[in-house]
Structure formats: C-alpha cells, structure tokens
C-alpha cells in the first residue's frame, strides 16, 4: 500500500540588525484524509533543528520560542483535520547534522536521548494545558493495543519500521514472563485446590 503525503519545510527567521537570521527548521510529512489507513489524518514531524543565534531579552528564551513554534504547527495541523501527530525523538550523533550544516563548533557532548525526550515532553505538556492536544504518549504506549501490523503507521524515511521487531520482541518476552511467573503458577494451584474443596462440599 502506498501512503501519499505532502512534505513541508517550515523555517523561522529573526531580523537582527537589519538582517534575516535563520534560526529554526522543521520537516513534516502530512498524510491527509485521502491517505489510506493507518496513516489517515496523521502528520509526522521528522526533523527539528535549530542554532543558537536567537536574540532575546531576557536571554535564554530559545526553548520558549521553539516550543511556541511547535505549538503553532500542532494547532494548525489540528485545524486542517489531522488527528495524530508523531515526533521521532533521537538526537544526532557526534558529527551528524539533521538540517543545519557547518554550524559553529560546540564543545558540549552530544545531547542524550533522555534530555531531548524531556524537552519534547515539556512541550507536549504545555500544548495539553493550552488545549492544543488532547493527550500524548510514547510509541510503545500508542501501539500497545494493536493486534495487527497493518494498523501500525509507517512514514517515509523514518525509523519506526526499524523499531517494529524490537517492540514485538519485547512484547513477546513480557507475555512469556507473565505466563511463566511463579505467582501465576501458585495462583493456578490455589484455584485448583479451592475448586476441589468446593466440589467435595457440594457432594
């Protein structure tokens, strides 16, 4: 099955001393109502990138500004009929850039996944408080109730398909552990004993 989509690049500039400074970029894939399931009415934020040139008073407002830009896009997407937005949270490794290339050297180590995830979670909590989104969850939580891989949304060039075997393996392992747990066996034995006792009483 093919999943047609509209690819968009969203940029943010700031005028600084009479010049436009490119600060923020976001790539999205929009799968509208005409796209077949399970991608129907889903938008996928595939890349978000920025550079530290934002001029603000007081200083240190990058997170607030970038969260507001993401809120604005999510609100726009909802007004267009999109019901789900997916964001891939994976910081680039050392030496790899998503959108901005040739940026100034940064002595800091690459951002950890947990730090970036926390950044997006704060953004989503803010969007939820403002009524922009109804709820949000992780990929595993979102797919926990799926009974068929045909219900799993797949996006062009993303990493979701690579995660499918891993998710299925963890789900199977978790299911096996529940079946083999000692507590479960004891529960079965107790149930059998009680059943026998009740049967004797009735006889």
JSON list of C-alpha atoms in Angstrom, two decimals:
[
{"chain": "A", "resi": 1, "resn": "UNK", "atom": "CA", "xyz": [0.00, 0.00, 0.00]},
{"chain": "A", "resi": 2, "resn": "UNK", "atom": "CA", "xyz": [1.25, 3.48, -0.84]},
{"chain": "A", "resi": 3, "resn": "UNK", "atom": "CA", "xyz": [0.80, 6.36, 1.59]},
{"chain": "A", "resi": 4, "resn": "UNK", "atom": "CA", "xyz": [0.83, 9.68, -0.31]},
{"chain": "A", "resi": 5, "resn": "UNK", "atom": "CA", "xyz": [1.72, 12.72, 1.73]},
{"chain": "A", "resi": 6, "resn": "UNK", "atom": "CA", "xyz": [2.57, 16.42, 1.49]},
{"chain": "A", "resi": 7, "resn": "UNK", "atom": "CA", "xyz": [6.15, 17.20, 2.51]},
{"chain": "A", "resi": 8, "resn": "UNK", "atom": "CA", "xyz": [6.68, 20.60, 4.08]},
{"chain": "A", "resi": 9, "resn": "UNK", "atom": "CA", "xyz": [9.70, 22.51, 5.36]},
{"chain": "A", "resi": 10, "resn": "UNK", "atom": "CA", "xyz": [8.89, 25.12, 7.99]},
{"chain": "A", "resi": 11, "resn": "UNK", "atom": "CA", "xyz": [11.53, 27.77, 8.74]},
{"chain": "A", "resi": 12, "resn": "UNK", "atom": "CA", "xyz": [11.76, 30.54, 11.32]},
{"chain": "A", "resi": 13, "resn": "UNK", "atom": "CA", "xyz": [13.84, 33.69, 10.86]},
{"chain": "A", "resi": 14, "resn": "UNK", "atom": "CA", "xyz": [14.58, 36.63, 13.11]},
{"chain": "A", "resi": 15, "resn": "UNK", "atom": "CA", "xyz": [15.57, 40.06, 11.92]},
{"chain": "A", "resi": 16, "resn": "UNK", "atom": "CA", "xyz": [18.76, 41.04, 13.72]},
{"chain": "A", "resi": 17, "resn": "UNK", "atom": "CA", "xyz": [20.40, 44.38, 12.91]},
{"chain": "A", "resi": 18, "resn": "UNK", "atom": "CA", "xyz": [18.58, 44.55, 9.60]},
{"chain": "A", "resi": 19, "resn": "UNK", "atom": "CA", "xyz": [19.40, 41.02, 8.50]},
{"chain": "A", "resi": 20, "resn": "UNK", "atom": "CA", "xyz": [17.30, 37.86, 8.48]},
{"chain": "A", "resi": 21, "resn": "UNK", "atom": "CA", "xyz": [18.88, 35.18, 10.63]},
{"chain": "A", "resi": 22, "resn": "UNK", "atom": "CA", "xyz": [17.82, 31.58, 10.03]},
{"chain": "A", "resi": 23, "resn": "UNK", "atom": "CA", "xyz": [17.19, 30.06, 13.48]},
{"chain": "A", "resi": 24, "resn": "UNK", "atom": "CA", "xyz": [14.83, 27.10, 13.32]},
{"chain": "A", "resi": 25, "resn": "UNK", "atom": "CA", "xyz": [13.76, 24.44, 10.83]},
{"chain": "A", "resi": 26, "resn": "UNK", "atom": "CA", "xyz": [11.22, 21.64, 10.89]},
{"chain": "A", "resi": 27, "resn": "UNK", "atom": "CA", "xyz": [10.43, 18.98, 8.26]},
{"chain": "A", "resi": 28, "resn": "UNK", "atom": "CA", "xyz": [6.97, 17.40, 8.33]},
{"chain": "A", "resi": 29, "resn": "UNK", "atom": "CA", "xyz": [5.04, 14.81, 6.34]},
{"chain": "A", "resi": 30, "resn": "UNK", "atom": "CA", "xyz": [1.27, 15.32, 6.21]},
{"chain": "A", "resi": 31, "resn": "UNK", "atom": "CA", "xyz": [-0.96, 12.33, 5.47]},
{"chain": "A", "resi": 32, "resn": "UNK", "atom": "CA", "xyz": [-4.45, 13.74, 4.97]},
{"chain": "A", "resi": 33, "resn": "UNK", "atom": "CA", "xyz": [-7.97, 12.27, 4.84]},
{"chain": "A", "resi": 34, "resn": "UNK", "atom": "CA", "xyz": [-7.36, 10.82, 1.37]},
{"chain": "A", "resi": 35, "resn": "UNK", "atom": "CA", "xyz": [-4.43, 8.70, 2.59]},
{"chain": "A", "resi": 36, "resn": "UNK", "atom": "CA", "xyz": [-5.38, 5.07, 3.32]},
{"chain": "A", "resi": 37, "resn": "UNK", "atom": "CA", "xyz": [-5.28, 3.68, 6.88]},
{"chain": "A", "resi": 38, "resn": "UNK", "atom": "CA", "xyz": [-3.45, 3.53, 9.17]},
{"chain": "A", "resi": 39, "resn": "UNK", "atom": "CA", "xyz": [-1.79, 6.79, 8.07]},
{"chain": "A", "resi": 40, "resn": "UNK", "atom": "CA", "xyz": [-5.08, 8.66, 7.57]},
{"chain": "A", "resi": 41, "resn": "UNK", "atom": "CA", "xyz": [-5.07, 12.17, 9.11]},
{"chain": "A", "resi": 42, "resn": "UNK", "atom": "CA", "xyz": [-1.62, 11.82, 10.62]},
{"chain": "A", "resi": 43, "resn": "UNK", "atom": "CA", "xyz": [1.27, 14.26, 10.50]},
{"chain": "A", "resi": 44, "resn": "UNK", "atom": "CA", "xyz": [4.83, 13.21, 11.14]},
{"chain": "A", "resi": 45, "resn": "UNK", "atom": "CA", "xyz": [7.42, 15.70, 12.43]},
{"chain": "A", "resi": 46, "resn": "UNK", "atom": "CA", "xyz": [10.51, 14.00, 11.08]},
{"chain": "A", "resi": 47, "resn": "UNK", "atom": "CA", "xyz": [13.21, 16.57, 11.86]},
{"chain": "A", "resi": 48, "resn": "UNK", "atom": "CA", "xyz": [13.53, 19.59, 14.13]},
{"chain": "A", "resi": 49, "resn": "UNK", "atom": "CA", "xyz": [16.77, 21.56, 14.22]},
{"chain": "A", "resi": 50, "resn": "UNK", "atom": "CA", "xyz": [17.97, 24.95, 15.43]},
{"chain": "A", "resi": 51, "resn": "UNK", "atom": "CA", "xyz": [21.03, 27.11, 16.02]},
{"chain": "A", "resi": 52, "resn": "UNK", "atom": "CA", "xyz": [21.81, 29.30, 19.00]},
{"chain": "A", "resi": 53, "resn": "UNK", "atom": "CA", "xyz": [21.50, 32.72, 17.38]},
{"chain": "A", "resi": 54, "resn": "UNK", "atom": "CA", "xyz": [18.16, 33.80, 18.87]},
{"chain": "A", "resi": 55, "resn": "UNK", "atom": "CA", "xyz": [18.38, 37.35, 20.24]},
{"chain": "A", "resi": 56, "resn": "UNK", "atom": "CA", "xyz": [16.03, 37.81, 23.20]},
{"chain": "A", "resi": 57, "resn": "UNK", "atom": "CA", "xyz": [15.53, 39.94, 26.28]},
{"chain": "A", "resi": 58, "resn": "UNK", "atom": "CA", "xyz": [15.92, 38.42, 28.74]},
{"chain": "A", "resi": 59, "resn": "UNK", "atom": "CA", "xyz": [18.36, 35.95, 27.27]},
{"chain": "A", "resi": 60, "resn": "UNK", "atom": "CA", "xyz": [17.80, 32.20, 27.29]},
{"chain": "A", "resi": 61, "resn": "UNK", "atom": "CA", "xyz": [14.39, 32.16, 25.62]},
{"chain": "A", "resi": 62, "resn": "UNK", "atom": "CA", "xyz": [15.17, 29.60, 22.91]},
{"chain": "A", "resi": 63, "resn": "UNK", "atom": "CA", "xyz": [13.12, 26.80, 24.48]},
{"chain": "A", "resi": 64, "resn": "UNK", "atom": "CA", "xyz": [10.10, 29.07, 25.00]},
{"chain": "A", "resi": 65, "resn": "UNK", "atom": "CA", "xyz": [10.24, 30.30, 21.38]},
{"chain": "A", "resi": 66, "resn": "UNK", "atom": "CA", "xyz": [10.77, 26.86, 19.84]},
{"chain": "A", "resi": 67, "resn": "UNK", "atom": "CA", "xyz": [8.02, 25.32, 21.95]},
{"chain": "A", "resi": 68, "resn": "UNK", "atom": "CA", "xyz": [5.71, 28.11, 20.75]},
{"chain": "A", "resi": 69, "resn": "UNK", "atom": "CA", "xyz": [6.61, 27.32, 17.13]},
{"chain": "A", "resi": 70, "resn": "UNK", "atom": "CA", "xyz": [5.79, 23.63, 17.65]},
{"chain": "A", "resi": 71, "resn": "UNK", "atom": "CA", "xyz": [2.55, 24.56, 19.40]},
{"chain": "A", "resi": 72, "resn": "UNK", "atom": "CA", "xyz": [1.65, 26.75, 16.44]},
{"chain": "A", "resi": 73, "resn": "UNK", "atom": "CA", "xyz": [2.22, 23.93, 13.98]},
{"chain": "A", "resi": 74, "resn": "UNK", "atom": "CA", "xyz": [0.24, 21.40, 16.05]},
{"chain": "A", "resi": 75, "resn": "UNK", "atom": "CA", "xyz": [-2.64, 23.86, 16.31]},
{"chain": "A", "resi": 76, "resn": "UNK", "atom": "CA", "xyz": [-2.52, 24.47, 12.55]},
{"chain": "A", "resi": 77, "resn": "UNK", "atom": "CA", "xyz": [-2.43, 20.72, 11.85]},
{"chain": "A", "resi": 78, "resn": "UNK", "atom": "CA", "xyz": [-5.47, 20.15, 14.07]},
{"chain": "A", "resi": 79, "resn": "UNK", "atom": "CA", "xyz": [-7.38, 22.89, 12.23]},
{"chain": "A", "resi": 80, "resn": "UNK", "atom": "CA", "xyz": [-6.63, 21.05, 8.97]},
{"chain": "A", "resi": 81, "resn": "UNK", "atom": "CA", "xyz": [-8.19, 17.84, 10.26]},
{"chain": "A", "resi": 82, "resn": "UNK", "atom": "CA", "xyz": [-5.11, 15.94, 11.36]},
{"chain": "A", "resi": 83, "resn": "UNK", "atom": "CA", "xyz": [-5.92, 13.76, 14.36]},
{"chain": "A", "resi": 84, "resn": "UNK", "atom": "CA", "xyz": [-2.49, 12.40, 15.29]},
{"chain": "A", "resi": 85, "resn": "UNK", "atom": "CA", "xyz": [0.99, 13.94, 15.29]},
{"chain": "A", "resi": 86, "resn": "UNK", "atom": "CA", "xyz": [4.09, 11.77, 15.55]},
{"chain": "A", "resi": 87, "resn": "UNK", "atom": "CA", "xyz": [7.51, 13.03, 16.60]},
{"chain": "A", "resi": 88, "resn": "UNK", "atom": "CA", "xyz": [10.69, 10.97, 16.33]},
{"chain": "A", "resi": 89, "resn": "UNK", "atom": "CA", "xyz": [12.90, 11.76, 19.34]},
{"chain": "A", "resi": 90, "resn": "UNK", "atom": "CA", "xyz": [16.51, 10.96, 18.50]},
{"chain": "A", "resi": 91, "resn": "UNK", "atom": "CA", "xyz": [19.36, 13.46, 18.89]},
{"chain": "A", "resi": 92, "resn": "UNK", "atom": "CA", "xyz": [22.04, 13.37, 16.18]},
{"chain": "A", "resi": 93, "resn": "UNK", "atom": "CA", "xyz": [25.24, 11.56, 16.98]},
{"chain": "A", "resi": 94, "resn": "UNK", "atom": "CA", "xyz": [28.60, 13.32, 17.01]},
{"chain": "A", "resi": 95, "resn": "UNK", "atom": "CA", "xyz": [29.49, 14.59, 13.55]},
{"chain": "A", "resi": 96, "resn": "UNK", "atom": "CA", "xyz": [25.95, 14.19, 12.20]},
{"chain": "A", "resi": 97, "resn": "UNK", "atom": "CA", "xyz": [23.65, 17.14, 11.48]},
{"chain": "A", "resi": 98, "resn": "UNK", "atom": "CA", "xyz": [19.96, 16.99, 10.60]},
{"chain": "A", "resi": 99, "resn": "UNK", "atom": "CA", "xyz": [19.35, 20.29, 8.81]},
{"chain": "A", "resi": 100, "resn": "UNK", "atom": "CA", "xyz": [21.92, 22.94, 9.74]},
{"chain": "A", "resi": 101, "resn": "UNK", "atom": "CA", "xyz": [25.38, 22.13, 8.40]},
{"chain": "A", "resi": 102, "resn": "UNK", "atom": "CA", "xyz": [28.64, 23.95, 9.02]},
{"chain": "A", "resi": 103, "resn": "UNK", "atom": "CA", "xyz": [27.48, 25.31, 12.38]},
{"chain": "A", "resi": 104, "resn": "UNK", "atom": "CA", "xyz": [29.99, 26.71, 14.92]},
{"chain": "A", "resi": 105, "resn": "UNK", "atom": "CA", "xyz": [31.89, 24.11, 16.92]},
{"chain": "A", "resi": 106, "resn": "UNK", "atom": "CA", "xyz": [30.15, 23.11, 20.14]},
{"chain": "A", "resi": 107, "resn": "UNK", "atom": "CA", "xyz": [32.40, 21.81, 22.94]},
{"chain": "A", "resi": 108, "resn": "UNK", "atom": "CA", "xyz": [29.47, 20.16, 24.71]},
{"chain": "A", "resi": 109, "resn": "UNK", "atom": "CA", "xyz": [28.93, 16.40, 24.32]},
{"chain": "A", "resi": 110, "resn": "UNK", "atom": "CA", "xyz": [26.06, 15.19, 22.11]},
{"chain": "A", "resi": 111, "resn": "UNK", "atom": "CA", "xyz": [22.64, 15.52, 23.72]},
{"chain": "A", "resi": 112, "resn": "UNK", "atom": "CA", "xyz": [21.38, 12.39, 25.48]},
{"chain": "A", "resi": 113, "resn": "UNK", "atom": "CA", "xyz": [18.09, 10.85, 24.37]},
{"chain": "A", "resi": 114, "resn": "UNK", "atom": "CA", "xyz": [16.63, 11.35, 27.86]},
{"chain": "A", "resi": 115, "resn": "UNK", "atom": "CA", "xyz": [17.37, 15.09, 27.74]},
{"chain": "A", "resi": 116, "resn": "UNK", "atom": "CA", "xyz": [15.74, 15.53, 24.33]},
{"chain": "A", "resi": 117, "resn": "UNK", "atom": "CA", "xyz": [12.76, 13.40, 25.35]},
{"chain": "A", "resi": 118, "resn": "UNK", "atom": "CA", "xyz": [12.29, 15.61, 28.40]},
{"chain": "A", "resi": 119, "resn": "UNK", "atom": "CA", "xyz": [12.37, 18.70, 26.14]},
{"chain": "A", "resi": 120, "resn": "UNK", "atom": "CA", "xyz": [9.58, 17.31, 23.96]},
{"chain": "A", "resi": 121, "resn": "UNK", "atom": "CA", "xyz": [7.57, 16.12, 26.94]},
{"chain": "A", "resi": 122, "resn": "UNK", "atom": "CA", "xyz": [7.61, 19.65, 28.39]},
{"chain": "A", "resi": 123, "resn": "UNK", "atom": "CA", "xyz": [6.49, 20.96, 25.02]},
{"chain": "A", "resi": 124, "resn": "UNK", "atom": "CA", "xyz": [3.61, 18.45, 24.88]},
{"chain": "A", "resi": 125, "resn": "UNK", "atom": "CA", "xyz": [2.54, 19.12, 28.45]},
{"chain": "A", "resi": 126, "resn": "UNK", "atom": "CA", "xyz": [2.35, 22.81, 27.59]},
{"chain": "A", "resi": 127, "resn": "UNK", "atom": "CA", "xyz": [0.31, 22.03, 24.46]},
{"chain": "A", "resi": 128, "resn": "UNK", "atom": "CA", "xyz": [-2.04, 19.87, 26.53]},
{"chain": "A", "resi": 129, "resn": "UNK", "atom": "CA", "xyz": [-2.51, 22.63, 29.11]},
{"chain": "A", "resi": 130, "resn": "UNK", "atom": "CA", "xyz": [-3.38, 25.07, 26.32]},
{"chain": "A", "resi": 131, "resn": "UNK", "atom": "CA", "xyz": [-5.90, 22.67, 24.79]},
{"chain": "A", "resi": 132, "resn": "UNK", "atom": "CA", "xyz": [-3.87, 22.21, 21.59]},
{"chain": "A", "resi": 133, "resn": "UNK", "atom": "CA", "xyz": [-3.58, 18.44, 22.08]},
{"chain": "A", "resi": 134, "resn": "UNK", "atom": "CA", "xyz": [-5.96, 16.15, 23.97]},
{"chain": "A", "resi": 135, "resn": "UNK", "atom": "CA", "xyz": [-3.33, 13.66, 25.12]},
{"chain": "A", "resi": 136, "resn": "UNK", "atom": "CA", "xyz": [0.10, 12.31, 24.25]},
{"chain": "A", "resi": 137, "resn": "UNK", "atom": "CA", "xyz": [2.00, 9.06, 24.74]},
{"chain": "A", "resi": 138, "resn": "UNK", "atom": "CA", "xyz": [5.14, 7.17, 23.77]},
{"chain": "A", "resi": 139, "resn": "UNK", "atom": "CA", "xyz": [5.37, 4.97, 20.70]},
{"chain": "A", "resi": 140, "resn": "UNK", "atom": "CA", "xyz": [5.10, 1.81, 22.79]},
{"chain": "A", "resi": 141, "resn": "UNK", "atom": "CA", "xyz": [2.05, 3.11, 24.65]},
{"chain": "A", "resi": 142, "resn": "UNK", "atom": "CA", "xyz": [0.41, 4.20, 21.39]},
{"chain": "A", "resi": 143, "resn": "UNK", "atom": "CA", "xyz": [0.93, 0.79, 19.77]},
{"chain": "A", "resi": 144, "resn": "UNK", "atom": "CA", "xyz": [0.34, -1.41, 22.83]},
{"chain": "A", "resi": 145, "resn": "UNK", "atom": "CA", "xyz": [-3.23, -2.24, 21.82]},
{"chain": "A", "resi": 146, "resn": "UNK", "atom": "CA", "xyz": [-2.50, -3.10, 18.20]},
{"chain": "A", "resi": 147, "resn": "UNK", "atom": "CA", "xyz": [-3.37, -6.64, 17.14]},
{"chain": "A", "resi": 148, "resn": "UNK", "atom": "CA", "xyz": [-2.11, -6.42, 13.55]},
{"chain": "A", "resi": 149, "resn": "UNK", "atom": "CA", "xyz": [0.94, -4.86, 11.93]},
{"chain": "A", "resi": 150, "resn": "UNK", "atom": "CA", "xyz": [-1.43, -3.47, 9.31]},
{"chain": "A", "resi": 151, "resn": "UNK", "atom": "CA", "xyz": [-2.57, -0.99, 11.97]},
{"chain": "A", "resi": 152, "resn": "UNK", "atom": "CA", "xyz": [0.95, 0.32, 12.57]},
{"chain": "A", "resi": 153, "resn": "UNK", "atom": "CA", "xyz": [1.50, 3.73, 10.87]},
{"chain": "A", "resi": 154, "resn": "UNK", "atom": "CA", "xyz": [4.60, 3.86, 8.67]},
{"chain": "A", "resi": 155, "resn": "UNK", "atom": "CA", "xyz": [6.22, 7.07, 7.45]},
{"chain": "A", "resi": 156, "resn": "UNK", "atom": "CA", "xyz": [8.60, 7.70, 4.60]},
{"chain": "A", "resi": 157, "resn": "UNK", "atom": "CA", "xyz": [12.27, 7.52, 5.56]},
{"chain": "A", "resi": 158, "resn": "UNK", "atom": "CA", "xyz": [11.67, 7.28, 9.29]},
{"chain": "A", "resi": 159, "resn": "UNK", "atom": "CA", "xyz": [12.95, 4.89, 11.93]},
{"chain": "A", "resi": 160, "resn": "UNK", "atom": "CA", "xyz": [9.61, 3.42, 13.03]},
{"chain": "A", "resi": 161, "resn": "UNK", "atom": "CA", "xyz": [9.87, 0.29, 10.83]},
{"chain": "A", "resi": 162, "resn": "UNK", "atom": "CA", "xyz": [13.27, -0.46, 12.35]},
{"chain": "A", "resi": 163, "resn": "UNK", "atom": "CA", "xyz": [11.70, -0.46, 15.80]},
{"chain": "A", "resi": 164, "resn": "UNK", "atom": "CA", "xyz": [8.86, -2.86, 14.96]},
{"chain": "A", "resi": 165, "resn": "UNK", "atom": "CA", "xyz": [10.82, -6.13, 15.51]},
{"chain": "A", "resi": 166, "resn": "UNK", "atom": "CA", "xyz": [12.22, -4.76, 18.76]},
{"chain": "A", "resi": 167, "resn": "UNK", "atom": "CA", "xyz": [8.77, -3.79, 20.06]},
{"chain": "A", "resi": 168, "resn": "UNK", "atom": "CA", "xyz": [7.32, -7.17, 19.09]},
{"chain": "A", "resi": 169, "resn": "UNK", "atom": "CA", "xyz": [10.21, -9.00, 20.74]},
{"chain": "A", "resi": 170, "resn": "UNK", "atom": "CA", "xyz": [9.77, -7.07, 23.99]},
{"chain": "A", "resi": 171, "resn": "UNK", "atom": "CA", "xyz": [6.01, -7.66, 23.93]},
{"chain": "A", "resi": 172, "resn": "UNK", "atom": "CA", "xyz": [6.51, -11.39, 23.41]},
{"chain": "A", "resi": 173, "resn": "UNK", "atom": "CA", "xyz": [9.13, -11.55, 26.15]},
{"chain": "A", "resi": 174, "resn": "UNK", "atom": "CA", "xyz": [6.83, -9.70, 28.55]},
{"chain": "A", "resi": 175, "resn": "UNK", "atom": "CA", "xyz": [3.96, -12.06, 27.70]},
{"chain": "A", "resi": 176, "resn": "UNK", "atom": "CA", "xyz": [6.19, -15.13, 28.23]},
{"chain": "A", "resi": 177, "resn": "UNK", "atom": "CA", "xyz": [7.38, -13.84, 31.59]},
{"chain": "A", "resi": 178, "resn": "UNK", "atom": "CA", "xyz": [3.79, -13.36, 32.75]},
{"chain": "A", "resi": 179, "resn": "UNK", "atom": "CA", "xyz": [2.91, -16.91, 31.67]},
{"chain": "A", "resi": 180, "resn": "UNK", "atom": "CA", "xyz": [5.95, -18.38, 33.45]},
{"chain": "A", "resi": 181, "resn": "UNK", "atom": "CA", "xyz": [5.86, -16.27, 36.62]},
{"chain": "A", "resi": 182, "resn": "UNK", "atom": "CA", "xyz": [5.82, -18.27, 39.91]},
{"chain": "A", "resi": 183, "resn": "UNK", "atom": "CA", "xyz": [3.00, -16.08, 41.20]},
{"chain": "A", "resi": 184, "resn": "UNK", "atom": "CA", "xyz": [0.85, -17.15, 38.29]},
{"chain": "A", "resi": 185, "resn": "UNK", "atom": "CA", "xyz": [1.59, -20.84, 38.95]},
{"chain": "A", "resi": 186, "resn": "UNK", "atom": "CA", "xyz": [0.74, -20.50, 42.64]},
{"chain": "A", "resi": 187, "resn": "UNK", "atom": "CA", "xyz": [-2.47, -18.79, 41.70]},
{"chain": "A", "resi": 188, "resn": "UNK", "atom": "CA", "xyz": [-3.36, -21.72, 39.47]},
{"chain": "A", "resi": 189, "resn": "UNK", "atom": "CA", "xyz": [-2.59, -24.25, 42.21]},
{"chain": "A", "resi": 190, "resn": "UNK", "atom": "CA", "xyz": [-4.68, -22.37, 44.74]},
{"chain": "A", "resi": 191, "resn": "UNK", "atom": "CA", "xyz": [-7.50, -22.15, 42.29]},
{"chain": "A", "resi": 192, "resn": "UNK", "atom": "CA", "xyz": [-7.39, -25.90, 41.70]},
{"chain": "A", "resi": 193, "resn": "UNK", "atom": "CA", "xyz": [-7.33, -26.68, 45.43]},
{"chain": "A", "resi": 194, "resn": "UNK", "atom": "CA", "xyz": [-10.26, -24.42, 46.15]},
{"chain": "A", "resi": 195, "resn": "UNK", "atom": "CA", "xyz": [-12.16, -25.94, 43.28]},
{"chain": "A", "resi": 196, "resn": "UNK", "atom": "CA", "xyz": [-11.61, -29.45, 44.68]},
{"chain": "A", "resi": 197, "resn": "UNK", "atom": "CA", "xyz": [-12.67, -28.40, 48.16]},
{"chain": "A", "resi": 198, "resn": "UNK", "atom": "CA", "xyz": [-15.83, -26.79, 46.89]},
{"chain": "A", "resi": 199, "resn": "UNK", "atom": "CA", "xyz": [-16.59, -29.88, 44.85]},
{"chain": "A", "resi": 200, "resn": "UNK", "atom": "CA", "xyz": [-16.25, -32.05, 47.94]},
{"chain": "A", "resi": 201, "resn": "UNK", "atom": "CA", "xyz": [-18.50, -29.81, 49.96]},
{"chain": "A", "resi": 202, "resn": "UNK", "atom": "CA", "xyz": [-21.18, -29.91, 47.31]},
{"chain": "A", "resi": 203, "resn": "UNK", "atom": "CA", "xyz": [-21.03, -33.71, 47.11]}
]
